[in-house]
XYZ file of C-alpha atoms in Angstrom:
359
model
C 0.000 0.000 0.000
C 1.300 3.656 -0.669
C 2.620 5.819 1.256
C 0.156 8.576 0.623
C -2.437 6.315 1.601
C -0.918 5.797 5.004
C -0.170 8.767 6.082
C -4.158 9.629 5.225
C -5.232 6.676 7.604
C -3.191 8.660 10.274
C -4.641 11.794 9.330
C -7.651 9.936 9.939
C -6.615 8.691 13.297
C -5.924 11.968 14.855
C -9.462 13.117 12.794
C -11.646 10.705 14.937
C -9.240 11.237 18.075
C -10.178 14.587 17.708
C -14.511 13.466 17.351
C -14.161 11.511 20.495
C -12.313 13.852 22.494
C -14.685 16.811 21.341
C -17.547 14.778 23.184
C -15.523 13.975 25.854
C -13.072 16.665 27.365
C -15.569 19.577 28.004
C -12.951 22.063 28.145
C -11.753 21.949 24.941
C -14.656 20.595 23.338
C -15.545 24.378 21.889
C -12.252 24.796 20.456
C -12.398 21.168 18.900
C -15.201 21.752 17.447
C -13.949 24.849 15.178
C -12.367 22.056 12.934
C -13.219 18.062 13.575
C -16.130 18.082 11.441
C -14.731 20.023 8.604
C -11.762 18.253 8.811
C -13.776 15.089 7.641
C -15.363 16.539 4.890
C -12.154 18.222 3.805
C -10.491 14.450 4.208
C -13.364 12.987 2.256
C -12.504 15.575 -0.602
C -9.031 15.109 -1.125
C -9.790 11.465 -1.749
C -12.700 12.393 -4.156
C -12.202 10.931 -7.925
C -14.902 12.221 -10.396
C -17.314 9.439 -11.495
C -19.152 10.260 -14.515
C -20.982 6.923 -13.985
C -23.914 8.669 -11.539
C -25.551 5.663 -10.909
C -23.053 3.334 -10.103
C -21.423 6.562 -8.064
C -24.699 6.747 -6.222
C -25.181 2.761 -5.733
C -21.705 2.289 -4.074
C -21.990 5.470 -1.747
C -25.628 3.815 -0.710
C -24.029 0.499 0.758
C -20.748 2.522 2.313
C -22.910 5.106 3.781
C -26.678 4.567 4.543
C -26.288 0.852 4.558
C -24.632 1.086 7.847
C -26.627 4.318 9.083
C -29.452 2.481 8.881
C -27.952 -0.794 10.804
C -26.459 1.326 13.589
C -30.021 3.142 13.564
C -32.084 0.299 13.899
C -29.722 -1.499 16.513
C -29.187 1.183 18.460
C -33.166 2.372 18.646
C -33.550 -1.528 19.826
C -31.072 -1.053 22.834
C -32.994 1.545 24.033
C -36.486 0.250 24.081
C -35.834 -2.935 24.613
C -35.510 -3.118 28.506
C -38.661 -1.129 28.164
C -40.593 -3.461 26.034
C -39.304 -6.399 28.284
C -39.881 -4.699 31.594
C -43.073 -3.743 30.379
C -44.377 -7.388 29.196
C -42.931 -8.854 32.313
C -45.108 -6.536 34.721
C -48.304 -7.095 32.165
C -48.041 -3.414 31.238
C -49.109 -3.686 27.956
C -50.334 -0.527 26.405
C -53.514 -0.452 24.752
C -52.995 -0.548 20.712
C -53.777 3.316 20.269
C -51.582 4.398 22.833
C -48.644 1.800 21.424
C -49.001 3.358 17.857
C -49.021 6.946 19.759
C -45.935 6.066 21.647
C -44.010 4.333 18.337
C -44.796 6.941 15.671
C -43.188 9.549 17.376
C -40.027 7.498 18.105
C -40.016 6.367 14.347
C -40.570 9.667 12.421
C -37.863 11.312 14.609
C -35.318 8.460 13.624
C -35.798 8.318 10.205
C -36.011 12.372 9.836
C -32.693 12.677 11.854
C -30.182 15.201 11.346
C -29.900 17.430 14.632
C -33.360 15.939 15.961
C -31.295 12.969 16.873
C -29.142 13.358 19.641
C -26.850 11.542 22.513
C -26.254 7.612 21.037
C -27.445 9.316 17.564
C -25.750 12.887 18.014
C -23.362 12.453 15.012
C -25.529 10.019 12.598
C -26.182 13.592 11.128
C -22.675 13.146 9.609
C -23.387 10.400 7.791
C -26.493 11.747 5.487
C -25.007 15.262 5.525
C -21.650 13.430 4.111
C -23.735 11.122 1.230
C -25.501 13.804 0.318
C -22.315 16.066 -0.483
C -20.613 13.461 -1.743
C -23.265 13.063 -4.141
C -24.128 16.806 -4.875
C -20.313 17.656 -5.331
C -19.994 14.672 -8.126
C -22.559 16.045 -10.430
C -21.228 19.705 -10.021
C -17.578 18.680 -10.684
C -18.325 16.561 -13.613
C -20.236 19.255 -15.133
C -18.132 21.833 -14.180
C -15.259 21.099 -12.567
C -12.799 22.412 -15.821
C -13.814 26.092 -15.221
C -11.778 26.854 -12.202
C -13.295 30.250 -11.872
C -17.013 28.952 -12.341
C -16.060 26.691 -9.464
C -14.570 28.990 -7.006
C -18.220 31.010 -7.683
C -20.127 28.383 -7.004
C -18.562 27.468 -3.608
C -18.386 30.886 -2.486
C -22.339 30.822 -3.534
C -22.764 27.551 -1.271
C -21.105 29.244 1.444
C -23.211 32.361 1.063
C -25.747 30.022 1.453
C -25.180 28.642 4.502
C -24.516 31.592 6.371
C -27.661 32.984 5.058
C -29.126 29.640 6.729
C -27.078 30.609 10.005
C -28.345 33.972 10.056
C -32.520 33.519 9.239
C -33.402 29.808 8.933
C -30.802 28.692 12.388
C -34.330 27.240 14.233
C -35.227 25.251 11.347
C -34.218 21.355 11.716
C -33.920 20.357 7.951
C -34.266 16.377 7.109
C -31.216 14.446 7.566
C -29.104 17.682 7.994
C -29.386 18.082 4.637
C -28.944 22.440 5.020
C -25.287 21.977 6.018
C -24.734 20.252 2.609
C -24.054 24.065 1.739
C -21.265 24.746 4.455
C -19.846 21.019 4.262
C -19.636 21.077 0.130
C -16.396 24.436 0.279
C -14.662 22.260 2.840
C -15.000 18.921 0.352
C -14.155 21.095 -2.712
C -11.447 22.589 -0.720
C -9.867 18.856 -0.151
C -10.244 18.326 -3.366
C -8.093 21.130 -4.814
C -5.662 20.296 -1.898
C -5.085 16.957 -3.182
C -3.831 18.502 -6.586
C -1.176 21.050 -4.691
C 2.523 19.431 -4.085
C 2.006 21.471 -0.890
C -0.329 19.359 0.541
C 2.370 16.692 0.967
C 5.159 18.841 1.963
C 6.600 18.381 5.597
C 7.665 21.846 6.158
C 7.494 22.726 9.473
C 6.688 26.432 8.410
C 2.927 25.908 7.627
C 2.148 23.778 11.109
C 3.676 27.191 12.540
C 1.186 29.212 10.449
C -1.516 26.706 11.488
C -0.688 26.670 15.233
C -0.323 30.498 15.569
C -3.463 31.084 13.900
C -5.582 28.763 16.156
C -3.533 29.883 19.584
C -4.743 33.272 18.623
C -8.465 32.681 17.578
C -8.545 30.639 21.240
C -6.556 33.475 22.929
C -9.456 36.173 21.557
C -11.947 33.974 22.629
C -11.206 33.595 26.496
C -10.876 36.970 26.636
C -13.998 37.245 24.594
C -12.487 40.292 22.146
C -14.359 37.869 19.718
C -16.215 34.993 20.651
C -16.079 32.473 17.860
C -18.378 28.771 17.849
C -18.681 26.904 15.101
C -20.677 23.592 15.122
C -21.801 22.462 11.718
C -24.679 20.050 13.326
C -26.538 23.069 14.966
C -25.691 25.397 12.014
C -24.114 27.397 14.404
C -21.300 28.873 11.982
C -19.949 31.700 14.112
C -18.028 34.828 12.543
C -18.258 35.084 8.731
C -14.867 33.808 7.314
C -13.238 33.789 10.345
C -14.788 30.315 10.774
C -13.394 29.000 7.374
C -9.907 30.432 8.476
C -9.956 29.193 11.468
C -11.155 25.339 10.558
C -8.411 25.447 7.674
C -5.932 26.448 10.511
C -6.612 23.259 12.436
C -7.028 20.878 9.491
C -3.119 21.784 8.870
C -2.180 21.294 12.083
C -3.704 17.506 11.931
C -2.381 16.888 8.267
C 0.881 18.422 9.107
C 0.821 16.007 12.451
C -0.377 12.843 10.151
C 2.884 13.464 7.838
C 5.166 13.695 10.970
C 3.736 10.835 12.302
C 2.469 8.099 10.237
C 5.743 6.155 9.955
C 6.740 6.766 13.508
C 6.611 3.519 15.411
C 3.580 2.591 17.393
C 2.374 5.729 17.654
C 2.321 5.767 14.230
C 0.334 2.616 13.768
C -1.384 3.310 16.559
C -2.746 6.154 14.388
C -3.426 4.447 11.325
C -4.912 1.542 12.868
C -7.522 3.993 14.399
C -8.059 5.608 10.808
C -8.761 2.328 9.471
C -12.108 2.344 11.984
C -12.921 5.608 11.803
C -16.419 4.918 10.388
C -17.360 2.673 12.785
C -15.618 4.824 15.578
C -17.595 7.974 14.435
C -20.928 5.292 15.301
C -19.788 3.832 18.302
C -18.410 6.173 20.504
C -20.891 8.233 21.972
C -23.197 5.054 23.134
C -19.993 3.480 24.892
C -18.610 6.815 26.372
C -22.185 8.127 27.885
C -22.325 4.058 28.865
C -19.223 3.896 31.149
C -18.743 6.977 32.490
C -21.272 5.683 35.122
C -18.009 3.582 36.350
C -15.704 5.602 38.510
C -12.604 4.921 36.332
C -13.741 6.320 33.876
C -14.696 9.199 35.625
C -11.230 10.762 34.571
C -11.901 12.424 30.973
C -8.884 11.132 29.648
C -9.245 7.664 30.639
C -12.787 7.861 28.967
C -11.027 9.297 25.935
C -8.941 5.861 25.833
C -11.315 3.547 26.766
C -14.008 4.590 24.246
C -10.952 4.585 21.486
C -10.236 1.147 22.905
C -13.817 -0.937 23.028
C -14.881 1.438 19.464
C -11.197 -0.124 17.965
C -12.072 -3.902 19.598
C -15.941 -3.816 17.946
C -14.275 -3.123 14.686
C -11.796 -5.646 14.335
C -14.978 -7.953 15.460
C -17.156 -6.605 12.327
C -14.636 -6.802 10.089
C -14.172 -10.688 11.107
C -17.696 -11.667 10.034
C -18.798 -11.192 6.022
C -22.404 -10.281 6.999
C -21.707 -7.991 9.913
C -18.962 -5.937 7.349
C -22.090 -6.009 4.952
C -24.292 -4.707 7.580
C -22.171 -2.321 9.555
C -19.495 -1.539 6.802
C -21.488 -1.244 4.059
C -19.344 -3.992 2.354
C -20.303 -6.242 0.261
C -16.759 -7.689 -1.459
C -16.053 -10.724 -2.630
C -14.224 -13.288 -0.371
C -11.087 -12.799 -2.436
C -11.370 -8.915 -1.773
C -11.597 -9.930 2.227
C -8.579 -11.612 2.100
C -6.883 -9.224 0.579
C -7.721 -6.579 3.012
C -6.695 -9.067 5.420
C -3.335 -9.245 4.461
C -2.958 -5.674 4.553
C -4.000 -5.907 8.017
C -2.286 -8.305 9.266
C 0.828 -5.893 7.636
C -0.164 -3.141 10.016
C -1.867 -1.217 6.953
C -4.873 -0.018 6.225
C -8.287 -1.513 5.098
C -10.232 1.002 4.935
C -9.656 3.738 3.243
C -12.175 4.219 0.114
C -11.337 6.370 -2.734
C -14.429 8.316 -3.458
């Protein structure tokens, strides 16, 4: 496996590292979340390939993305009622059929409408959707498009307009699926993209994780003394200071890539990394159920051990769904042939990664 593909799996890594710290460390959760979100999308976009195939485009993205939402959706709605619905037909509590079908309804509509109605075990399923359907909306504009630099750059800048105009009037409105911050995740995938085409992307010179670092240390330092207060959260639409948020969430995306080139070959840190970028997916899903789960136990009380443990149990479940074709189908959205599986296989077993996907 390349190079370049490693040292994405670590900037992966430190991407979800970032995700499960963000729920986890309240004291820099804020700052954390000026960047981890766009910093996926910006990820996904440097790995974008145009597809002039929409169909097939569409078709693959559907088992990789809502394949697995859906699993993790439906298993994770089950956990929840369950001791209900057991508890309940143990004590003979059994609800009458109109007030069953008044109780359900509710529960299913909100599920299936998700984006930011879906919160705590389902706070970042919004992801998911908001990712397939840039993914999807990004294809047919670049195909179309994409040779006319300048019509591009216009059209972003548009998309962006957009979704400040959606911060600014429409911020009360819960779309579908999260399907609004399309418009403010779509620059941040375009701006991956172009990324991927610069030699600078891959260059280790220290000089732009300087730039990066200064520029974040002083966006923090105006903040706690509130000169400017700056949030960004892309799930709430709540996009902060007009361009100062792009700057600042490019800021911290170098610092991670610039990190992810120092790092991926170091040893077991390094792997450590990559190994953690291979599961990202299934991290991004599992997290928040098993950290709001176990910080009920007092050693994991400490928000760093939390931080590890969640990484830890997230990291385990994966290795277990990878093991078993139709769990991978279910909860990976893959559906290879056996011959594919061993392949990947190898490459795990070789400390590489299995699971990056070129869009």
């Amino acid at each position: 496996m390349s190079q370049r593909i490693e040292w994405i799996d670590c900037w992966k890594g430190l991407a979800i590292i970032t995700v499960v710290v963000g729920h986890i460390v309240n004291p820099v959760s804020k700052y954390i979340f000026w960047f981890h979100m766009p910093l996926f999308f910006f990820i996904s976009g440097y790995l974008y390939s145009k597809k002039t195939d929409y169909s097939a485009f569409f078709q693959k993205k559907c088992f990789y993305l809502l394949v697995p939402y859906f699993s993790f959706l439906f298993l994770f709605t089950l956990l929840q009622y369950l001791p209900l619905i057991i508890d309940s037909w143990q004590q003979k509590k059994i609800l009458p059929i109109d007030k069953l079908i008044g109780f359900i309804i509710p529960v299913i509509w909100k599920q299936v409408y998700g984006g930011a109605n879906l919160v705590l075990w389902f706070g970042v399923f919004w992801f998911v959707t908001c990712l397939f359907f840039t993914q999807q909306l990004y294809n047919l504009i670049y195909v179309k498009f994409g040779s006319n630099n300048w019509l591009m750059i216009k059209i972003m800048l548009g998309s962006y307009c957009l979704a400040m105009i959606n911060y600014f009037y429409l911020k009360n409105v819960v779309f579908p699926w999260n399907i609004n911050v399309v418009a403010m995740a779509l620059p941040f995938y375009w701006l991956g993209h172009m990324a991927a085409k610069s030699f600078l992307i891959n260059s280790k010179t220290l000089i732009f994780l300087i730039i990066g670092i200064i520029i974040f240390l002083t966006a923090m330092l105006l903040d706690i003394v509130s000169l400017m207060p700056l949030n960004f959260n892309m799930k709430s639409t709540n996009y902060g200071v007009l361009i100062v948020n792009v700057i600042i969430a490019l800021s911290g995306i170098i610092i991670t890539q610039k990190l992810a080139l120092l790092l991926y070959n170091k040893p077991y840190i390094g792997t450590v990394l990559r190994e953690l970028g291979s599961a990202s997916m299934i991290i991004m899903y599992l997290h928040q159920p098993i950290q709001i789960t176990i910080k009920s136990y007092p050693i994991f009380a400490v928000q760093g051990i939390s931080v590890i443990g969640t990484l830890i149990i997230s990291y385990i479940i994966y290795k277990i769904i990878f093991n078993y074709s139709i769990m991978r189908q279910l909860f990976l959205g893959d559906f290879s042939t056996p011959n594919a599986k061993l392949s990947r296989t190898n490459a795990s077993q070789s400390g590489l990664t299995q699971g990056i996907r070129k869009n």
